[in-house]
Every structure is written in structure tokens, then in C-alpha cells.
Short mmCIF file of C-alpha atoms in Angstrom, two decimals:
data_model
loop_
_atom_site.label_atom_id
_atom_site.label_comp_id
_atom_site.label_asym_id
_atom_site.label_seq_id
_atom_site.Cartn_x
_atom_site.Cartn_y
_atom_site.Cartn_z
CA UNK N 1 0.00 0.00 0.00
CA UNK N 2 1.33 3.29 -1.21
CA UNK N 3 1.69 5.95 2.07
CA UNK N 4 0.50 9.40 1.43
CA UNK N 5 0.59 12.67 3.13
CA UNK N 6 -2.94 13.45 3.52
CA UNK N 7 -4.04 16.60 2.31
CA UNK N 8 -6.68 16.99 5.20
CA UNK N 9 -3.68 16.81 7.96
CA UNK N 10 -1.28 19.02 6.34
CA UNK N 11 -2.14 22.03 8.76
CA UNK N 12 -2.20 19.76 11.13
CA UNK N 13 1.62 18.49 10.22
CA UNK N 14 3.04 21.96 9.92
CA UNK N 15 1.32 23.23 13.62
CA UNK N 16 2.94 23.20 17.12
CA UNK N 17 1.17 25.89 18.44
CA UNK N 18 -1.17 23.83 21.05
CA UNK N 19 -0.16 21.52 23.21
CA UNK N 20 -3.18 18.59 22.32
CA UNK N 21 -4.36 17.39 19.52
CA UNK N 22 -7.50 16.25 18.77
CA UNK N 23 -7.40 14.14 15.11
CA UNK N 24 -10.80 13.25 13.51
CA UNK N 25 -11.32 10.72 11.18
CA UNK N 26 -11.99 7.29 10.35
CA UNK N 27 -10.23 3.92 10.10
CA UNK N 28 -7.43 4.02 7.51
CA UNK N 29 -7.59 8.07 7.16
CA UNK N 30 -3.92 7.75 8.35
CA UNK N 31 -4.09 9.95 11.32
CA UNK N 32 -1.38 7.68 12.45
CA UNK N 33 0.82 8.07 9.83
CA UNK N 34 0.73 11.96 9.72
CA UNK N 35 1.36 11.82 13.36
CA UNK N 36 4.23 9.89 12.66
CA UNK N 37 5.68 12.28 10.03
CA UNK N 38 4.96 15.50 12.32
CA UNK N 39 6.67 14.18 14.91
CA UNK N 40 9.80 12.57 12.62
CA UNK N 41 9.88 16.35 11.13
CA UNK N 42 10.07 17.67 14.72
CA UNK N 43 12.37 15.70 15.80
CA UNK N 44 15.03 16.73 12.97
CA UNK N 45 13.75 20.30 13.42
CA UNK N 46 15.21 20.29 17.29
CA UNK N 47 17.56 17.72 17.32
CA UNK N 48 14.67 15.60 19.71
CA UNK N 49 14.65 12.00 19.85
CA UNK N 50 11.11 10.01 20.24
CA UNK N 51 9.47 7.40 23.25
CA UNK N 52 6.20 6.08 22.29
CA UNK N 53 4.27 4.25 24.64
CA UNK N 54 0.91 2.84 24.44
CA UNK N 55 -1.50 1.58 26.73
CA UNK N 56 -1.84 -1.59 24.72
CA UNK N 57 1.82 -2.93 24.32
CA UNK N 58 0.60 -5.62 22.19
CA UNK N 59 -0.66 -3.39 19.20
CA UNK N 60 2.37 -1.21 19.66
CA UNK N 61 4.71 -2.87 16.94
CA UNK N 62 2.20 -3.22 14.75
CA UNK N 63 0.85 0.21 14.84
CA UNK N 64 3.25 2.85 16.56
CA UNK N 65 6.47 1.80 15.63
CA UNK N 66 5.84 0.34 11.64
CA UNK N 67 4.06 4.10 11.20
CA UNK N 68 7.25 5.89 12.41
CA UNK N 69 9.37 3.48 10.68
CA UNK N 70 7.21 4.40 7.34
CA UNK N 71 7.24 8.09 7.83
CA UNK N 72 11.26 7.62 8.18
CA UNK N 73 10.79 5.94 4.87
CA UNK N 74 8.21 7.97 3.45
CA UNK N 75 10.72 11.02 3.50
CA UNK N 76 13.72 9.42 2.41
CA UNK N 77 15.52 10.06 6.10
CA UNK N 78 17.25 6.58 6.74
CA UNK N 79 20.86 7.79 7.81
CA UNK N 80 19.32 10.32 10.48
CA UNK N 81 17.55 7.91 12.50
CA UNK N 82 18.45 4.83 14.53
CA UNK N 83 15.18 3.08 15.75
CA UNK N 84 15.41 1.05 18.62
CA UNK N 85 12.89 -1.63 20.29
CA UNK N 86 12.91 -1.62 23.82
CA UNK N 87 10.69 -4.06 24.90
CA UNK N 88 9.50 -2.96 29.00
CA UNK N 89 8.05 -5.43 31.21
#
């Protein structure tokens, strides 16, 4: 499946004026994945690195990380990033 930015969330990409976000939209609208690439943006924009936890660990590879990992993709960034698993227990 081909990853997109979509155009709905590109405000929402570009913004870091609040503090909270609040993301409508369906299943598959790929509010993930734009989270993903505002945050890998961000994070070459101030040098930050990024922990994401969720409250279902389970889902976490197969949601969180793969999403991040794609957005790293997506934008062609490979040799800035190391991504680590750390798995807690």
C-alpha cells in the first residue's frame, strides 16, 4: 500500500502551536501516519529523539512503531535515525 501525506492533515503536520491534539477521522484516514511524520519532522527540526508508549503494548509494533518506521521511509531520512525496540516489562 502506497503511504500518502494526507491533504486533510497538512495544517495539522506543519502546527505546534497547542499543546493537544484532537485528530478526527476514520479507520485508515492515516491519522497515524501523519502523526508519525509531524513528529519525525520535529524531531530533525530540534535535534529531539522520540518514546512512544501505548497503553496496549501488544498493538504497539504493529501500529506505533511500523508508522514511524514508514514516515522515516516515506521522507527518504534513513541515515538520520536509529530506531530502537525496547521491549519494557
Amino acid at each position: 500500500m502506497q503511504k500518502t501525506i494526507n491533504d486533510h492533515f497538512l495544517n495539522y503536520i506543519e502546527d505546534w502551536n497547542h499543546y493537544e491534539y484532537f485528530l478526527l477521522g476514520s479507520y485508515g484516514s492515516s491519522k497515524s501516519f501523519n502523526t508519525a511524520i509531524k513528529l519525525i519532522l520535529k524531531s530533525l527540526q530540534e535535534e529531539r529523539r522520540i518514546l512512544v508508549v501505548r497503553k496496549v503494548f501488544a498493538t504497539l509494533k504493529d501500529s506505533c512503531y511500523t508508522d514511524l518506521k514508514d514516515a522515516i521511509d516515506f521522507l527518504d531520512l534513513d541515515q538520520f535515525f536509529t530506531v530502537k525496540k525496547v521491549r519494557l516489562k
